[in-house]
Amino acid sequence: MIQYLPNIIFAVLLVVAATVFVTNAKKILRNIRLGQPITRWDRKDERWKTMARVAFGQSKMTVRPIPAFLHLIVYIGFLLINIEVIEILIDGLFGTHRVLSFMGGFYNFMIGFFEILAFGVILACVLFFIRRNIVHVRRLVMGELNGWPKTDANLILLMEVSFMVALLLMNGADATLQARQYPHFVEAGGFPISSWLTQPLFENLPSDTVLVFERAAWWFHIIGIFFFANYLYYSKHLHIILAFPNTWFSKLEPKAEFNNLASVTNEVKMMMDPNADPYAMPAEGTAEEPSTFGAKDIFDLNQVQLLNAYTCTECGRCTSECPANLTGKKLSPRKIMMDTRDRIEDVSRILDANNGQWKDDGKTLVNDYISAEELWACTSCNACTQACPVNIDPLSIIVDLRRYLVMEQSAAPQELNLMMANIENNGAPWQFNTADRLNWAND
């Protein structure tokens, strides 16, 4: 029974990690469904291509070649090195060791390639850490990143480095035991990095001590992966998973094309219909009168917008391209997404505390999380949506919140109120009488 104890412990940890992961995934799905339903199941071929190009292909990262190359190393490392996790899972459950070694030469090549990737991931993460904490790249040190966002980013880098170091230590100890023909350690795997980086550390140690290091690194690596998978819920690194559905459901229409509010369109149609009764109740089976025009809280945003908020990587490319932000305005598209996610999480905690029932906390997304000053600083240029590497659309949230300010609270800036008054009175945005509209051509 004692000989199976490690396998039992491993199975229990696996079940616990999987259970927590599924629980958190269900919570994210529930939170996204707090938004308004939106139909984006059309043009499926185009959506698959968009996901393949943007999420898998990292096509929008190439605008900044050096960070793109470093991110590509980490990205490929994350995808491919996790193949080895499959072997670790099998070994952990059944007590085997390098169970896939039957593949022979291909297995040796695969392990060697994983080592090269692991070393590349370490170098890339170190450079990312330097850019954030020593070079202080502007978009990575802005005010909205103070506190937990900065800590989260650094923790992720440290975790990725520690996992890769553990992998190389495990392989170095494994190679040492293989060379000594230690029981249970079959000769398998290629070790181009650990053979000179970590294996020399074990040359003068007794085999039993080397075995302790190998097992410790093995357990640290897999437990770290279990922890990392469940840490994602609390981290901006949810984009590792959500980037794929986010790009699939992203807007395919031209970026400058705004949607019309169905509620407003229906109001206009009713006003234009001479036979319509403006005081009639909605007919059975038709949509009820909207609770708000525009959006004042996350419940008024659509589900893709809430998915956008969870997918945000906080990379700041949107903010670094925003002309309003570059000229000193308060607006930061990244902060818009972070504030939206913060509001979703605050609502989620209230739901959890009340068995899934919503109890109004007296707060709303607009004003309590995102100020009117931020919203009206936006020029609607779409630079943020163009810059986002995973097709997030901050502008859609900004526009919906501004619609609420105008149509529900009559809280538009004076300049906009003047323009709308001119359109109402003169049929044009300018403060000229219709008869004087062409006076500029007299000279």
Coordinates of C-alpha atoms in Angstrom, one line a residue:
M1 CA 0.0 0.0 0.0
I2 CA 2.8 2.4 0.9
Q3 CA 4.4 2.0 -2.6
Y4 CA 1.2 3.3 -4.1
L5 CA 0.9 6.3 -1.7
P6 CA 2.6 8.8 -4.2
N7 CA 0.1 7.7 -6.9
I8 CA -2.8 8.2 -4.5
I9 CA -1.6 11.6 -3.5
F10 CA -1.1 12.6 -7.1
A11 CA -4.6 11.4 -8.1
V12 CA -6.1 13.4 -5.2
L13 CA -4.2 16.6 -6.2
L14 CA -5.3 16.1 -9.8
V15 CA -9.0 15.7 -8.8
V16 CA -8.8 18.8 -6.5
A17 CA -7.1 20.9 -9.2
A18 CA -9.6 19.8 -11.9
T19 CA -12.5 20.5 -9.6
V20 CA -11.4 24.0 -8.7
F21 CA -10.6 24.7 -12.3
V22 CA -14.1 23.6 -13.5
T23 CA -15.7 25.6 -10.6
N24 CA -13.9 28.7 -11.6
A25 CA -14.7 28.1 -15.3
K26 CA -18.4 27.8 -14.5
K27 CA -18.2 31.1 -12.5
I28 CA -16.6 32.9 -15.4
L29 CA -19.3 31.5 -17.8
R30 CA -22.0 32.6 -15.4
N31 CA -20.5 36.1 -15.1
I32 CA -20.3 36.5 -18.9
R33 CA -23.9 35.5 -19.2
L34 CA -24.9 38.4 -17.0
G35 CA -24.6 40.5 -20.1
Q36 CA -27.2 40.8 -22.9
P37 CA -27.3 38.0 -25.4
I38 CA -25.7 38.8 -28.8
T39 CA -25.9 36.7 -32.0
R40 CA -22.4 36.1 -33.4
W41 CA -22.7 32.6 -34.9
D42 CA -22.7 33.9 -38.4
R43 CA -19.9 33.8 -41.0
K44 CA -18.3 30.8 -39.3
D45 CA -15.6 30.3 -41.9
E46 CA -14.4 33.8 -41.5
R47 CA -14.5 33.5 -37.7
W48 CA -12.4 30.3 -37.7
K49 CA -9.9 32.1 -40.0
T50 CA -9.8 35.1 -37.7
M51 CA -9.1 32.9 -34.7
A52 CA -6.4 31.0 -36.5
R53 CA -4.7 34.1 -37.7
V54 CA -5.0 36.3 -34.6
A55 CA -5.1 33.9 -31.6
F56 CA -3.0 31.0 -33.0
G57 CA -0.9 32.9 -35.5
Q58 CA -0.2 36.0 -33.2
S59 CA -0.5 38.1 -36.4
K60 CA -1.2 41.4 -34.6
M61 CA 1.8 41.0 -32.3
T62 CA 4.2 41.6 -35.2
V63 CA 3.7 45.4 -35.1
R64 CA 6.4 45.4 -32.4
P65 CA 8.9 42.7 -33.6
I66 CA 11.1 42.3 -30.5
P67 CA 8.3 41.8 -28.0
A68 CA 6.5 39.7 -30.6
F69 CA 9.5 37.3 -30.9
L70 CA 9.9 37.0 -27.1
H71 CA 6.2 36.4 -26.7
L72 CA 6.3 33.8 -29.5
I73 CA 8.9 31.8 -27.6
V74 CA 6.8 31.8 -24.4
Y75 CA 3.7 31.0 -26.4
I76 CA 5.2 28.1 -28.3
G77 CA 6.9 26.9 -25.1
F78 CA 3.6 27.0 -23.3
L79 CA 1.8 25.0 -26.0
L80 CA 4.5 22.4 -26.7
I81 CA 6.1 21.8 -23.3
N82 CA 2.7 21.0 -21.9
I83 CA 2.8 17.9 -24.1
E84 CA 5.3 16.6 -21.6
V85 CA 2.7 17.2 -18.9
I86 CA 0.7 14.4 -20.5
E87 CA 3.6 12.0 -19.8
I88 CA 3.9 13.4 -16.2
L89 CA 0.2 12.8 -15.6
I90 CA 0.5 9.2 -16.8
D91 CA 3.6 8.6 -14.7
G92 CA 2.0 10.2 -11.7
L93 CA -1.2 8.1 -11.9
F94 CA 0.4 4.7 -12.7
G95 CA 3.9 5.0 -11.1
T96 CA 5.7 4.7 -14.5
H97 CA 8.7 6.7 -15.5
R98 CA 9.1 8.3 -18.9
V99 CA 6.3 6.2 -20.2
L100 CA 6.5 7.6 -23.7
S101 CA 10.2 6.6 -24.1
F102 CA 9.1 3.7 -26.3
M103 CA 9.0 6.3 -29.2
G104 CA 12.8 6.0 -29.2
G105 CA 14.6 8.6 -31.3
F106 CA 11.6 10.8 -31.7
Y107 CA 11.2 10.9 -27.9
N108 CA 14.8 12.0 -27.5
F109 CA 14.3 14.7 -30.1
M110 CA 11.1 15.9 -28.4
I111 CA 12.6 16.1 -24.9
G112 CA 15.7 17.9 -26.3
F113 CA 13.5 20.4 -28.2
F114 CA 11.4 21.0 -25.0
E115 CA 14.6 21.8 -23.2
I116 CA 15.7 24.4 -25.8
L117 CA 12.2 25.9 -25.5
A118 CA 12.4 25.9 -21.7
F119 CA 15.7 27.8 -21.8
G120 CA 14.2 30.2 -24.4
V121 CA 11.2 30.8 -22.1
I122 CA 13.5 31.6 -19.2
L123 CA 15.5 34.1 -21.2
A124 CA 12.3 35.7 -22.6
C125 CA 10.7 36.0 -19.1
V126 CA 13.9 37.6 -17.7
L127 CA 13.8 40.2 -20.5
F128 CA 10.1 40.9 -20.0
F129 CA 10.9 41.3 -16.2
I130 CA 13.7 43.8 -17.1
R131 CA 11.4 45.8 -19.4
R132 CA 8.7 46.1 -16.7
N133 CA 10.9 46.8 -13.7
I134 CA 14.2 48.3 -14.9
V135 CA 13.7 49.8 -18.3
H136 CA 10.1 51.0 -17.3
V137 CA 8.5 50.9 -20.8
R138 CA 5.8 53.6 -20.5
R139 CA 2.7 51.4 -21.2
L140 CA 3.9 48.9 -18.6
V141 CA 4.2 51.3 -15.7
M142 CA 1.1 53.5 -16.1
G143 CA -1.1 54.3 -13.1
E144 CA -3.8 51.7 -13.7
L145 CA -1.1 49.0 -13.2
N146 CA -0.2 50.0 -9.7
G147 CA -0.9 47.4 -7.0
W148 CA -2.2 44.0 -7.9
P149 CA -1.9 44.3 -11.7
K150 CA 1.9 44.9 -11.5
T151 CA 2.3 42.2 -8.8
D152 CA 0.3 39.8 -10.9
A153 CA 2.5 40.4 -14.0
N154 CA 5.7 39.8 -12.1
L155 CA 4.3 36.8 -10.3
I156 CA 3.4 35.2 -13.7
L157 CA 7.0 35.8 -15.0
L158 CA 8.5 34.4 -11.8
M159 CA 6.2 31.3 -11.9
E160 CA 7.1 30.6 -15.6
V161 CA 10.8 30.9 -14.9
S162 CA 10.5 28.6 -11.8
F163 CA 8.6 25.9 -13.7
M164 CA 11.2 25.9 -16.5
V165 CA 14.1 25.8 -14.0
A166 CA 12.3 22.9 -12.2
L167 CA 12.0 21.1 -15.6
L168 CA 15.7 21.5 -16.3
L169 CA 16.7 20.4 -12.8
M170 CA 14.5 17.3 -13.1
N171 CA 16.0 16.4 -16.4
G172 CA 19.6 17.0 -15.1
A173 CA 19.0 14.8 -12.1
D174 CA 17.3 12.2 -14.4
A175 CA 20.2 12.2 -16.8
T176 CA 22.6 11.6 -13.9
L177 CA 20.6 8.7 -12.6
Q178 CA 20.3 7.2 -16.1
A179 CA 24.1 7.4 -16.5
R180 CA 24.5 5.6 -13.2
Q181 CA 22.0 2.9 -14.3
Y182 CA 19.9 3.6 -11.2
P183 CA 16.9 1.3 -10.9
H184 CA 13.7 2.4 -12.7
F185 CA 15.5 5.1 -14.7
V186 CA 15.6 3.9 -18.3
E187 CA 18.0 5.6 -20.7
A188 CA 15.7 7.9 -22.6
G189 CA 15.5 11.6 -23.6
G190 CA 17.8 14.1 -25.1
F191 CA 19.2 16.8 -22.7
P192 CA 21.1 19.5 -24.7
I193 CA 20.5 22.2 -22.0
S194 CA 20.4 20.3 -18.7
S195 CA 23.5 18.3 -19.7
W196 CA 25.7 21.4 -19.2
L197 CA 23.4 23.7 -17.1
T198 CA 22.0 21.4 -14.3
Q199 CA 23.5 17.9 -14.6
P200 CA 27.0 19.0 -13.4
L201 CA 25.3 20.1 -10.1
F202 CA 24.7 16.4 -9.3
E203 CA 28.0 14.8 -10.3
N204 CA 29.4 14.6 -6.8
L205 CA 26.2 13.8 -5.0
P206 CA 25.1 10.2 -3.9
S207 CA 22.5 8.7 -6.1
D208 CA 19.9 8.6 -3.4
T209 CA 20.4 12.4 -2.9
V210 CA 20.1 12.9 -6.6
L211 CA 16.9 11.0 -6.6
V212 CA 15.5 13.3 -3.9
F213 CA 16.3 16.3 -6.1
E214 CA 14.7 14.6 -9.2
R215 CA 11.5 13.8 -7.3
A216 CA 11.3 17.2 -5.7
A217 CA 11.7 19.0 -9.1
W218 CA 9.1 16.6 -10.6
W219 CA 6.6 17.3 -7.9
F220 CA 7.3 21.0 -7.9
H221 CA 6.8 21.2 -11.7
I222 CA 3.4 19.4 -11.7
I223 CA 2.0 20.9 -8.6
G224 CA 3.1 24.3 -10.0
I225 CA 1.1 23.6 -13.1
F226 CA -1.9 22.6 -11.1
F227 CA -1.6 25.9 -9.1
F228 CA -1.0 28.0 -12.3
A229 CA -4.1 26.6 -14.0
N230 CA -6.3 27.7 -11.1
Y231 CA -4.4 31.0 -10.5
L232 CA -5.5 32.0 -14.0
Y233 CA -8.9 32.9 -12.7
Y234 CA -7.4 35.7 -10.6
S235 CA -4.9 36.9 -13.2
K236 CA -4.8 38.8 -16.5
H237 CA -3.4 35.6 -18.0
L238 CA -6.9 34.3 -18.6
H239 CA -6.1 35.3 -22.1
I240 CA -4.1 32.1 -22.5
I241 CA -7.5 30.4 -22.7
L242 CA -10.0 33.1 -23.6
A243 CA -8.1 34.6 -26.5
F244 CA -9.4 31.9 -28.7
P245 CA -13.2 32.3 -28.1
N246 CA -12.7 36.1 -27.9
T247 CA -11.2 36.3 -31.4
W248 CA -13.8 33.8 -32.7
F249 CA -16.6 36.1 -31.5
S250 CA -14.9 39.3 -32.4
K251 CA -16.6 42.0 -34.5
L252 CA -16.2 41.2 -38.3
E253 CA -17.9 44.4 -39.5
P254 CA -15.7 47.5 -40.4
K255 CA -14.3 49.0 -37.2
A256 CA -15.9 52.4 -37.8
E257 CA -19.4 50.9 -38.3
F258 CA -21.5 51.5 -35.1
N259 CA -24.6 49.5 -34.4
N260 CA -28.0 51.2 -34.0
L261 CA -29.9 50.6 -30.8
A262 CA -32.9 48.4 -31.6
S263 CA -34.9 50.3 -28.9
V264 CA -34.2 53.6 -30.6
T265 CA -34.9 52.3 -34.0
N266 CA -38.3 51.0 -32.8
E267 CA -39.1 54.3 -31.2
V268 CA -38.3 56.1 -34.5
K269 CA -40.4 53.7 -36.5
M270 CA -43.3 54.2 -34.2
M271 CA -43.0 58.0 -34.5
M272 CA -43.0 57.7 -38.3
D273 CA -46.1 55.4 -38.3
P274 CA -49.3 57.6 -38.4
N275 CA -51.3 54.6 -37.3
A276 CA -49.2 53.8 -34.2
D277 CA -50.5 54.4 -30.7
P278 CA -47.6 55.7 -28.6
Y279 CA -49.4 54.8 -25.4
A280 CA -50.2 51.2 -26.4
M281 CA -48.6 48.4 -24.4
P282 CA -46.2 46.1 -26.2
A283 CA -47.9 43.3 -28.0
E284 CA -47.6 39.8 -26.6
G285 CA -44.5 38.1 -27.8
T286 CA -42.7 41.3 -28.7
A287 CA -39.7 42.8 -26.9
E288 CA -40.5 44.8 -23.8
E289 CA -39.5 48.4 -23.4
P290 CA -35.8 48.5 -22.6
S291 CA -34.9 49.3 -19.0
T292 CA -32.2 51.7 -20.2
F293 CA -30.9 53.3 -23.4
G294 CA -27.2 52.5 -23.7
A295 CA -25.4 50.9 -20.8
K296 CA -25.0 52.0 -17.2
D297 CA -23.8 48.7 -15.8
I298 CA -22.4 45.4 -16.9
F299 CA -26.0 44.0 -17.1
D300 CA -26.6 46.3 -20.0
L301 CA -23.4 45.4 -21.9
N302 CA -23.5 42.4 -24.2
Q303 CA -21.9 39.0 -23.5
V304 CA -19.0 39.5 -25.9
Q305 CA -18.1 42.8 -24.2
L306 CA -17.9 41.0 -20.9
L307 CA -15.8 38.3 -22.6
N308 CA -13.6 41.1 -23.8
A309 CA -13.1 42.3 -20.3
Y310 CA -12.0 38.9 -19.0
T311 CA -9.7 38.4 -22.0
C312 CA -7.8 41.7 -21.6
T313 CA -4.1 41.0 -21.2
E314 CA -3.4 44.5 -19.8
C315 CA -0.5 44.8 -22.3
G316 CA -1.4 48.5 -22.9
R317 CA -1.0 48.5 -26.6
C318 CA -4.4 50.1 -26.9
T319 CA -3.5 52.9 -24.5
S320 CA -0.1 53.4 -26.1
E321 CA -1.9 54.1 -29.4
C322 CA -4.8 56.2 -28.0
P323 CA -4.4 59.8 -29.2
A324 CA -6.5 61.1 -26.2
N325 CA -4.1 59.4 -23.8
L326 CA -1.0 60.6 -25.6
T327 CA -2.2 64.2 -25.3
G328 CA -2.6 63.9 -21.6
K329 CA -6.4 63.1 -21.4
K330 CA -7.6 60.9 -18.6
L331 CA -8.8 58.1 -21.0
S332 CA -7.0 54.8 -21.0
P333 CA -8.7 52.1 -23.1
R334 CA -6.9 49.5 -21.0
K335 CA -8.3 51.0 -17.8
I336 CA -11.8 50.8 -19.4
M337 CA -11.4 47.0 -19.8
M338 CA -9.8 46.6 -16.3
D339 CA -12.6 48.6 -14.7
T340 CA -15.3 46.6 -16.5
R341 CA -13.7 43.3 -15.3
D342 CA -13.4 44.7 -11.7
R343 CA -17.1 45.5 -11.8
I344 CA -17.9 42.0 -13.1
E345 CA -15.9 40.5 -10.2
D346 CA -17.6 42.8 -7.6
V347 CA -21.0 41.7 -8.9
S348 CA -19.8 38.1 -8.9
R349 CA -18.8 38.3 -5.2
I350 CA -22.3 39.7 -4.4
L351 CA -23.9 36.8 -6.3
D352 CA -21.7 34.2 -4.5
A353 CA -22.6 35.7 -1.1
N354 CA -26.3 35.6 -1.8
N355 CA -26.7 32.1 -3.4
G356 CA -26.7 33.5 -6.9
Q357 CA -29.3 36.3 -6.2
W358 CA -28.4 39.8 -7.2
K359 CA -28.7 42.5 -4.5
D360 CA -28.1 46.0 -5.7
D361 CA -25.0 47.5 -4.1
G362 CA -25.9 51.0 -5.2
K363 CA -23.0 51.2 -7.7
T364 CA -22.9 51.2 -11.5
L365 CA -20.1 50.8 -14.1
V366 CA -20.5 54.4 -15.3
N367 CA -19.6 57.0 -12.7
D368 CA -18.6 54.6 -10.0
Y369 CA -15.9 52.8 -12.0
I370 CA -15.5 54.7 -15.2
S371 CA -15.9 58.5 -15.1
A372 CA -17.7 60.6 -17.7
E373 CA -14.4 62.5 -18.2
E374 CA -12.8 59.3 -19.5
L375 CA -15.7 58.5 -21.8
W376 CA -15.9 61.9 -23.4
A377 CA -12.2 62.1 -24.0
C378 CA -12.6 59.3 -26.6
T379 CA -12.4 60.4 -30.2
S380 CA -13.9 57.2 -31.6
C381 CA -10.8 56.7 -33.8
N382 CA -10.7 52.9 -33.2
A383 CA -6.9 53.0 -32.7
C384 CA -7.4 50.8 -29.5
T385 CA -9.4 48.1 -31.3
Q386 CA -6.8 48.1 -34.1
A387 CA -3.9 47.7 -31.7
C388 CA -5.3 45.0 -29.5
P389 CA -3.5 41.7 -30.2
V390 CA -6.7 39.6 -29.3
N391 CA -9.4 41.8 -31.0
I392 CA -10.8 43.4 -27.9
D393 CA -13.1 46.3 -28.6
P394 CA -12.9 49.0 -25.8
L395 CA -14.7 51.5 -28.0
S396 CA -18.0 49.5 -28.0
I397 CA -18.1 49.8 -24.2
I398 CA -17.3 53.5 -24.3
V399 CA -20.0 54.2 -26.9
D400 CA -22.6 52.3 -25.0
L401 CA -21.8 54.1 -21.7
R402 CA -21.9 57.5 -23.5
R403 CA -25.3 56.6 -25.0
Y404 CA -26.6 56.1 -21.5
L405 CA -25.2 59.4 -20.3
V406 CA -26.8 61.2 -23.3
M407 CA -30.2 59.4 -23.5
E408 CA -30.9 58.6 -19.9
Q409 CA -29.1 61.3 -17.9
S410 CA -28.9 64.1 -20.5
A411 CA -25.3 64.5 -19.3
A412 CA -23.6 65.3 -22.6
P413 CA -20.9 67.9 -22.7
Q414 CA -22.0 71.5 -23.6
E415 CA -20.4 71.2 -27.0
L416 CA -22.4 68.1 -27.9
N417 CA -25.6 69.6 -26.6
L418 CA -25.0 72.7 -28.7
M419 CA -24.4 70.5 -31.8
M420 CA -27.6 68.5 -31.2
A421 CA -29.6 71.8 -30.7
N422 CA -28.3 73.1 -34.0
I423 CA -29.3 69.9 -35.8
E424 CA -32.8 70.1 -34.3
N425 CA -33.2 73.8 -35.1
N426 CA -31.1 74.2 -38.3
G427 CA -30.9 70.7 -39.7
A428 CA -27.1 70.9 -39.5
P429 CA -24.4 70.8 -36.7
W430 CA -23.4 74.4 -37.4
Q431 CA -25.1 77.5 -35.8
F432 CA -26.2 79.0 -39.1
N433 CA -29.7 79.6 -40.5
T434 CA -30.5 77.3 -43.4
A435 CA -30.7 80.4 -45.7
D436 CA -27.2 81.4 -44.7
R437 CA -25.6 78.1 -45.2
L438 CA -23.9 79.0 -48.5
N439 CA -22.8 82.5 -47.6
W440 CA -19.2 81.2 -47.3
A441 CA -19.1 80.9 -51.1
N442 CA -20.0 84.6 -51.8
D443 CA -16.4 85.7 -51.8

